Short mmCIF file of C-alpha atoms and ligand atoms in Angstrom, two decimals:
data_model
loop_
_atom_site.label_atom_id
_atom_site.label_comp_id
_atom_site.label_asym_id
_atom_site.label_seq_id
_atom_site.Cartn_x
_atom_site.Cartn_y
_atom_site.Cartn_z
CA MET D 262 99.26 78.50 45.47
CA LYS D 263 96.43 77.76 43.05
CA ILE D 264 97.60 76.55 39.64
CA PRO D 265 94.91 75.54 37.15
CA LEU D 266 95.50 73.01 34.36
CA VAL D 267 95.06 75.85 31.86
CA ASP D 268 94.70 79.56 32.60
CA LEU D 269 92.51 81.06 29.90
CA ARG D 270 92.20 84.30 31.80
CA ALA D 271 95.97 84.89 31.80
CA GLN D 272 96.07 84.53 28.03
CA TYR D 273 93.15 86.92 27.56
CA GLU D 274 94.86 89.51 29.76
CA SER D 275 98.01 89.30 27.62
CA ILE D 276 96.17 90.27 24.39
CA LYS D 277 93.06 91.92 25.83
CA ASP D 278 93.03 95.04 23.64
CA GLU D 279 93.37 93.09 20.40
CA ILE D 280 90.69 90.60 21.40
CA ASP D 281 88.27 93.30 22.50
CA ALA D 282 88.80 95.15 19.21
CA ALA D 283 88.22 91.93 17.22
CA ILE D 284 84.96 91.21 19.03
CA HIS D 285 83.87 94.80 18.44
CA ARG D 286 84.51 94.49 14.71
CA VAL D 287 81.99 91.66 14.62
CA LEU D 288 79.48 93.55 16.76
CA GLU D 289 79.73 96.49 14.35
CA THR D 290 79.19 94.42 11.19
CA SER D 291 76.84 92.02 13.02
CA GLN D 292 78.00 89.09 10.89
CA PHE D 293 77.51 86.67 13.75
CA ILE D 294 77.49 83.43 11.75
CA LEU D 295 80.28 82.72 9.21
CA GLY D 296 80.95 86.03 7.37
CA LYS D 297 84.14 87.94 6.56
CA GLU D 298 86.04 87.18 9.77
CA VAL D 299 85.46 83.44 9.39
CA GLU D 300 86.48 83.56 5.73
CA ALA D 301 89.66 85.45 6.58
CA PHE D 302 90.46 83.03 9.38
CA GLU D 303 89.93 80.07 7.06
CA GLU D 304 92.43 81.53 4.60
CA GLU D 305 94.97 82.37 7.29
CA PHE D 306 94.73 79.02 9.06
CA ALA D 307 94.96 77.11 5.76
CA ARG D 308 98.12 79.04 4.90
CA TYR D 309 99.51 78.39 8.40
CA CYS D 310 98.99 74.63 8.00
CA GLY D 311 100.25 74.62 4.42
CA VAL D 312 96.91 73.26 3.20
CA ARG D 313 94.77 74.69 0.40
CA HIS D 314 91.37 74.76 2.11
CA ALA D 315 90.12 75.22 5.67
CA VAL D 316 86.42 75.05 6.45
CA GLY D 317 85.38 76.57 9.78
CA VAL D 318 82.86 74.46 11.66
CA SER D 319 81.15 74.42 15.02
CA SER D 320 83.54 72.07 16.89
CA GLY D 321 86.25 69.46 16.50
CA THR D 322 83.58 66.82 16.89
CA SER D 323 81.57 68.20 13.98
CA ALA D 324 84.78 68.53 11.95
CA LEU D 325 85.33 64.77 12.33
CA TYR D 326 81.68 63.98 11.66
CA LEU D 327 81.44 66.16 8.53
CA ALA D 328 84.77 64.87 7.20
CA LEU D 329 83.54 61.27 7.42
CA LEU D 330 80.17 62.22 5.86
CA ALA D 331 81.81 64.11 3.01
CA LEU D 332 84.05 61.12 2.29
CA GLY D 333 80.95 58.96 2.00
CA ILE D 334 81.89 56.71 4.91
CA GLY D 335 78.86 55.08 6.51
CA PRO D 336 77.05 51.85 7.31
CA GLY D 337 79.00 48.72 6.40
CA ASP D 338 82.34 50.56 6.54
CA GLU D 339 85.09 50.25 9.11
CA VAL D 340 87.38 53.02 10.31
CA ILE D 341 90.60 52.26 12.16
CA THR D 342 91.60 54.52 15.02
CA VAL D 343 92.95 54.36 18.57
CA SER D 344 91.26 53.89 21.91
CA GLN D 345 93.77 56.30 23.49
CA THR D 346 92.02 59.52 22.40
CA PHE D 347 89.22 61.86 23.39
CA VAL D 348 85.80 60.21 23.05
CA ALA D 349 84.83 62.39 20.05
CA THR D 350 87.09 60.57 17.57
CA ILE D 351 85.09 57.39 18.07
CA GLU D 352 81.69 59.06 18.45
CA ALA D 353 82.02 60.60 14.99
CA ILE D 354 82.68 57.20 13.38
CA LEU D 355 79.60 55.71 15.04
CA TRP D 356 77.34 58.66 14.15
CA VAL D 357 78.00 58.20 10.44
CA GLY D 358 77.01 54.56 10.91
CA ALA D 359 80.47 53.06 10.44
CA ARG D 360 82.27 50.69 12.80
CA PRO D 361 85.38 51.82 14.69
CA ARG D 362 88.22 49.31 14.83
CA LEU D 363 90.48 50.26 17.69
CA VAL D 364 94.19 49.51 17.62
CA ASP D 365 96.83 49.80 20.31
CA ILE D 366 99.40 52.55 20.68
CA GLU D 367 103.15 52.95 20.92
CA GLU D 368 104.05 53.11 24.57
CA LYS D 369 106.43 56.06 24.16
CA THR D 370 104.46 58.45 21.93
CA TYR D 371 100.94 57.32 22.98
CA ASN D 372 100.01 57.36 19.30
CA LEU D 373 98.71 54.74 16.88
CA ASP D 374 101.24 51.93 16.49
CA PRO D 375 101.77 51.59 12.73
CA SER D 376 103.07 48.02 13.14
CA LEU D 377 99.56 46.95 14.22
CA LEU D 378 97.79 48.65 11.35
CA GLU D 379 98.08 46.10 8.58
CA SER D 380 96.45 43.30 10.61
CA ALA D 381 93.50 45.57 11.51
CA VAL D 382 92.61 46.22 7.86
CA THR D 383 89.66 44.21 6.54
CA LYS D 384 87.70 44.27 3.28
CA LYS D 385 85.39 46.79 4.92
CA THR D 386 88.08 49.25 6.03
CA LYS D 387 87.69 52.66 4.41
CA ALA D 388 89.74 55.03 6.53
CA ILE D 389 92.35 55.45 9.25
CA ILE D 390 92.19 58.24 11.82
CA PRO D 391 95.56 58.78 13.49
CA VAL D 392 95.31 61.14 16.47
CA HIS D 393 98.21 63.47 17.27
CA LEU D 394 97.69 62.95 20.98
CA TYR D 395 98.83 65.47 23.59
CA GLY D 396 100.31 67.53 20.72
CA HIS D 397 102.78 64.86 19.55
CA PRO D 398 102.38 63.92 15.86
CA ALA D 399 101.59 60.33 15.00
CA ASP D 400 104.20 58.57 12.84
CA MET D 401 102.56 59.52 9.53
CA ASP D 402 104.93 57.99 6.94
CA PRO D 403 104.25 54.31 7.71
CA ILE D 404 100.55 55.09 8.18
CA LEU D 405 100.35 56.85 4.80
CA GLU D 406 102.29 54.03 3.19
CA ILE D 407 99.87 51.36 4.41
CA ALA D 408 96.91 53.57 3.46
CA ARG D 409 98.32 53.96 -0.05
CA LYS D 410 98.90 50.20 -0.44
CA ARG D 411 95.43 49.28 0.84
CA ASN D 412 93.63 52.21 -0.78
CA LEU D 413 92.44 53.76 2.49
CA THR D 414 91.72 57.39 3.30
CA VAL D 415 93.70 59.05 6.10
CA ILE D 416 91.93 61.58 8.32
CA GLU D 417 94.19 63.31 10.83
CA ASP D 418 92.66 64.08 14.20
CA ALA D 419 94.81 67.15 14.85
CA CYS D 420 92.52 68.53 17.56
CA GLN D 421 95.39 68.61 20.08
CA ALA D 422 98.24 69.48 17.75
CA HIS D 423 97.92 72.97 16.22
CA GLY D 424 101.38 73.84 14.94
CA ALA D 425 103.06 70.51 15.75
CA LEU D 426 105.66 69.41 13.19
CA TYR D 427 106.15 65.99 11.62
CA LYS D 428 109.52 65.82 9.83
CA GLY D 429 109.58 69.60 9.72
CA LYS D 430 106.09 70.08 8.28
CA ARG D 431 103.03 71.21 10.20
CA VAL D 432 100.36 68.60 10.86
CA GLY D 433 97.03 69.04 9.14
CA GLY D 434 98.28 68.46 5.60
CA PHE D 435 99.32 64.80 5.74
CA GLY D 436 95.97 63.07 5.35
CA ARG D 437 93.32 63.57 2.71
CA VAL D 438 91.52 65.52 5.45
CA ALA D 439 92.50 66.85 8.86
CA CYS D 440 90.31 67.98 11.73
CA PHE D 441 91.05 70.68 14.29
CA SER D 442 89.19 71.75 17.43
CA PHE D 443 89.24 75.30 18.78
CA TYR D 444 87.75 74.35 22.14
CA PRO D 445 88.97 77.08 24.54
CA GLY D 446 91.63 74.92 26.21
CA LYS D 447 93.27 73.76 22.96
CA ASN D 448 96.58 75.32 21.82
CA LEU D 449 94.56 77.59 19.52
CA GLY D 450 91.31 78.15 21.37
CA ALA D 451 88.16 80.12 20.62
CA TYR D 452 86.01 81.78 23.29
CA GLY D 453 83.32 79.20 22.74
CA GLU D 454 83.05 76.20 20.43
CA GLY D 455 84.86 75.93 17.11
CA GLY D 456 86.62 73.59 14.71
CA ALA D 457 87.98 73.28 11.17
CA VAL D 458 88.28 70.71 8.43
CA MET D 459 91.41 70.97 6.28
CA THR D 460 91.92 69.48 2.83
CA ASN D 461 93.75 70.05 -0.44
CA ASP D 462 90.75 68.65 -2.33
CA ALA D 463 88.60 71.56 -3.59
CA GLY D 464 85.58 69.36 -4.25
CA LEU D 465 85.67 67.89 -0.77
CA ALA D 466 86.00 71.38 0.75
CA VAL D 467 82.87 72.54 -1.09
CA GLN D 468 81.01 69.44 0.09
CA ILE D 469 81.91 70.22 3.70
CA ARG D 470 80.91 73.87 3.23
CA LYS D 471 77.50 72.64 2.13
CA LEU D 472 77.14 70.05 4.88
CA ARG D 473 77.87 72.65 7.60
CA ASN D 474 75.27 75.05 6.17
CA HIS D 475 72.03 73.10 5.62
CA GLY D 476 73.23 71.61 2.36
CA GLY D 477 74.02 74.78 0.40
CA LEU D 478 76.55 77.58 0.00
CA SER D 479 73.94 80.33 0.17
CA LYS D 480 70.70 80.86 2.05
CA TYR D 481 67.82 78.54 1.07
CA SER D 482 69.83 76.62 -1.54
CA HIS D 483 69.52 73.13 -0.05
CA GLU D 484 71.30 71.00 -2.65
CA ILE D 485 72.24 68.12 -0.38
CA LEU D 486 71.14 66.95 3.04
CA GLY D 487 73.06 69.15 5.43
CA MET D 488 72.85 70.49 8.95
CA ASN D 489 73.94 73.43 11.07
CA ALA D 490 77.61 73.13 11.97
CA ARG D 491 78.86 76.65 11.24
CA LEU D 492 81.65 78.62 12.91
CA GLU D 493 80.52 81.89 14.51
CA GLY D 494 81.81 85.28 13.37
CA ILE D 495 83.06 86.25 16.83
CA GLN D 496 85.03 82.98 17.08
CA GLY D 497 86.55 83.60 13.64
CA ALA D 498 87.66 87.09 14.70
CA ILE D 499 89.14 85.78 17.98
CA LEU D 500 90.96 82.90 16.27
CA ARG D 501 92.43 85.31 13.67
CA THR D 502 93.69 87.49 16.47
CA LYS D 503 95.31 84.56 18.26
CA LEU D 504 96.81 82.71 15.28
CA PRO D 505 99.89 84.98 14.94
CA TYR D 506 100.79 84.11 18.55
CA LEU D 507 100.43 80.34 18.17
CA ASP D 508 104.07 79.52 17.37
CA ARG D 509 105.32 81.71 20.23
CA TRP D 510 102.85 80.10 22.63
CA ASN D 511 103.88 76.62 21.51
CA GLU D 512 107.54 77.55 22.11
CA LEU D 513 106.65 78.62 25.65
CA ARG D 514 104.82 75.32 26.20
CA ARG D 515 107.95 73.49 25.05
CA ARG D 516 110.12 75.54 27.37
CA HIS D 517 107.87 74.77 30.32
CA ALA D 518 107.97 71.08 29.42
CA GLU D 519 111.79 71.26 29.51
CA GLU D 520 111.63 73.00 32.87
CA TYR D 521 109.40 70.26 34.26
CA ASN D 522 111.74 67.64 32.76
CA SER D 523 114.78 69.07 34.48
CA PHE D 524 113.04 68.94 37.85
CA PHE D 525 111.81 65.40 37.32
CA LYS D 526 114.77 63.78 35.54
CA GLY D 527 116.17 60.66 37.19
CA ARG D 528 113.44 60.42 39.81
CA GLY D 529 111.54 57.36 38.75
CA LEU D 530 108.88 59.18 36.73
CA GLY D 531 108.21 58.64 33.05
CA LEU D 532 108.84 61.91 31.20
CA PRO D 533 107.20 62.92 27.92
CA TYR D 534 109.00 61.49 24.91
CA GLU D 535 109.56 63.37 21.68
CA ALA D 536 110.32 61.14 18.69
CA PRO D 537 113.19 62.21 16.37
CA TYR D 538 110.64 62.95 13.62
CA ALA D 539 108.48 65.12 15.85
CA LYS D 540 108.26 68.59 17.23
CA SER D 541 105.41 68.35 19.69
CA ALA D 542 102.99 71.21 20.28
CA TYR D 543 102.83 70.12 23.94
CA HIS D 544 99.10 70.44 24.27
CA LEU D 545 99.56 68.59 27.55
CA TYR D 546 102.53 67.76 29.78
CA VAL D 547 101.94 64.11 30.57
CA LEU D 548 103.95 62.23 33.19
CA ARG D 549 103.91 58.50 33.89
CA ALA D 550 103.63 58.32 37.63
CA PRO D 551 103.68 55.44 40.14
CA ARG D 552 100.64 55.62 42.48
CA ARG D 553 99.12 58.00 39.98
CA ASP D 554 95.71 58.42 41.61
CA GLU D 555 97.20 59.22 45.02
CA LEU D 556 99.62 61.72 43.50
CA ASN D 557 96.80 63.36 41.55
CA ALA D 558 94.61 63.65 44.66
CA THR D 559 97.52 65.08 46.69
CA LEU D 560 98.31 67.69 44.03
CA ASN D 561 94.63 68.62 43.69
CA GLU D 562 94.40 69.11 47.48
CA GLN D 563 97.27 71.59 47.24
CA GLY D 564 95.60 73.62 44.51
CA VAL D 565 97.33 72.05 41.51
CA GLY D 566 94.88 71.30 38.69
CA SER D 567 96.46 68.05 37.52
CA LEU D 568 94.12 65.77 35.57
CA VAL D 569 94.08 62.35 33.91
CA HIS D 570 93.69 62.24 30.11
CA TYR D 571 91.76 59.97 30.02
CA PRO D 572 90.59 58.03 33.07
CA THR D 573 88.94 55.14 31.15
CA PRO D 574 90.15 53.85 27.78
CA ASN D 575 87.45 54.37 25.17
CA HIS D 576 87.13 50.67 24.37
CA LEU D 577 86.02 50.08 27.98
CA LEU D 578 83.57 53.02 28.21
CA PRO D 579 79.88 52.24 28.76
CA CYS D 580 78.88 54.27 25.67
CA PHE D 581 80.94 51.95 23.41
CA LYS D 582 79.84 48.72 25.06
CA GLY D 583 78.15 47.64 21.84
CA LEU D 584 81.56 47.32 20.15
CA GLY D 585 82.25 44.28 22.31
CA TYR D 586 85.75 45.11 23.54
CA LYS D 587 86.90 43.74 26.89
CA ILE D 588 89.72 44.28 29.37
CA GLY D 589 92.96 42.97 27.93
CA ASP D 590 92.14 43.74 24.28
CA LEU D 591 94.48 46.74 24.07
CA PRO D 592 97.19 46.10 26.69
CA VAL D 593 99.41 49.13 26.06
CA THR D 594 96.45 51.52 26.12
CA GLU D 595 95.18 49.95 29.33
CA LYS D 596 98.59 50.10 31.02
CA VAL D 597 99.26 53.70 30.02
CA CYS D 598 95.80 54.70 31.15
CA LYS D 599 96.61 53.74 34.75
CA GLU D 600 99.84 55.76 34.81
CA VAL D 601 99.38 59.02 32.90
CA LEU D 602 98.95 62.33 34.69
CA SER D 603 98.72 65.75 33.03
CA LEU D 604 100.29 68.64 34.94
CA PRO D 605 99.33 72.28 34.40
CA LEU D 606 100.75 73.56 31.12
CA TYR D 607 100.03 76.81 29.32
CA PRO D 608 102.24 79.50 27.82
CA GLU D 609 101.79 81.92 30.73
CA LEU D 610 102.84 79.34 33.35
CA LYS D 611 105.63 80.66 35.63
CA LEU D 612 108.83 78.91 36.66
CA ASP D 613 107.81 79.41 40.31
CA GLN D 614 104.62 77.50 39.66
CA ILE D 615 106.50 74.67 37.95
CA ARG D 616 108.92 74.55 40.87
CA PHE D 617 106.01 74.43 43.33
CA ILE D 618 104.40 71.52 41.45
CA ALA D 619 107.74 69.68 41.22
CA GLU D 620 108.37 70.14 44.94
CA LYS D 621 104.90 68.91 45.89
CA THR D 622 105.43 65.89 43.64
CA GLN D 623 108.80 65.18 45.25
CA ASP D 624 107.29 65.59 48.73
CA PHE D 625 104.67 63.01 47.76
CA TYR D 626 107.34 60.47 46.87
CA GLY D 627 109.35 61.37 49.98
CA GLN D 628 112.18 62.78 47.86
CA LYS D 629 114.29 65.78 48.64
CA ALA D 630 113.75 68.70 46.32
CA ARG D 631 116.68 69.02 43.97
CA SER D 632 118.72 71.80 45.50
CA ALA D 633 120.56 72.76 42.31
CA LEU D 634 117.24 73.71 40.82
CA ARG D 635 116.24 75.96 43.66
CA GLY D 636 118.63 78.60 42.38
CA LYS D 637 119.03 80.22 39.03
CA THR D 638 119.94 77.22 36.87
CA LEU D 639 116.64 77.54 35.04
CA SER D 640 116.25 81.29 35.01
CA ARG D 641 113.83 82.35 32.33
CA ARG D 642 115.35 83.43 29.08
C1 PLP V 712 89.06 68.18 21.68
C2 PLP V 712 89.16 66.98 20.83
C3 PLP V 712 88.14 66.62 19.93
C4 PLP V 712 86.80 67.30 19.87
O1 PLP V 712 86.83 68.66 19.77
P1 PLP V 712 85.59 69.54 20.29
O2 PLP V 712 85.87 70.86 19.69
O3 PLP V 712 85.63 69.53 21.77
O4 PLP V 712 84.34 68.94 19.75
C5 PLP V 712 88.35 65.52 19.10
N1 PLP V 712 89.48 64.80 19.17
C6 PLP V 712 90.47 65.10 20.05
C7 PLP V 712 91.70 64.25 20.07
C8 PLP V 712 90.32 66.17 20.92
O5 PLP V 712 91.29 66.45 21.80
#
């Protein structure tokens, strides 16, 4: 059996006619860059997140970069974030000329540990970027409280958490700004690159609209120094088509996570944790596994596309050497990094496939497959 980490083809097949029609609409109007489909998507995604403005941009990375630029963060400033994230969160801080200050995470949620925040704030700190990693929201209330007290801006990195809930409210509206990625493998994925910046601040939204479009809202009006970071028309049309399915797809991800959990429970593996304040979007199903690398290699040999997110903590990556971090600086991040393993997870995943992966995992540890689960106990609803 071959089971990829994500199956983009299966999702396309499930909504093929709608997607094909959406792409054709753009071909007919030939509004390939921004245009009506992007505008409509911006409105619909803003409404979905409960935020006033969404600005479609060329990727999650450019969303982070433009958000920092628009907030005026640059040389001499510090931005607090985590090492346990995708490299882009930290790249963006460095590209605006600011200095990332990396803090450790909570061992259970893998997200920024708010109890470490206060001591990381200096006179130079301007912003905090909590990352809703693997789809699980960061604990926003204490983060927002410290930000309020110390007059810091909060930028959510929501690139892995489309539709996740924090205390019943969708992420993307908690910070002054939030950034989303529509990389194809994300919970809401384009068929190419894409991203969005969310904010309730109309002035900031206009600034980001200008930055993404060579410094102006219309052609050849270059009011400020900008660049090209626009969302394409075809991506806007595809994202609009997929958005109405997002909640259903996230529910399926959650169901598959539960199915995995019931196979793995009580077998010496660390299962994903969901905090009482959180409803995770389950971007990834992440286990904590003894002999992680061996298990990963064994699963890969059997056609299972398991993967480590991420194999090296950012603070120890060669590209961030200049920041001067060393082994031991962020102990929880470093520990977690050696143990996490992401198993295939996507809405279209089948119970048979989950069972196959669970059995191969149990074989690896020399355990007997749980017989009760071979039958119908987990029949699909
Ligand atoms: C995917 C991702 C990004 C970057 O998004 P791209 O669209 O790939 O540029 C940033 N932060 C996190 C946490 C991500 O998962």
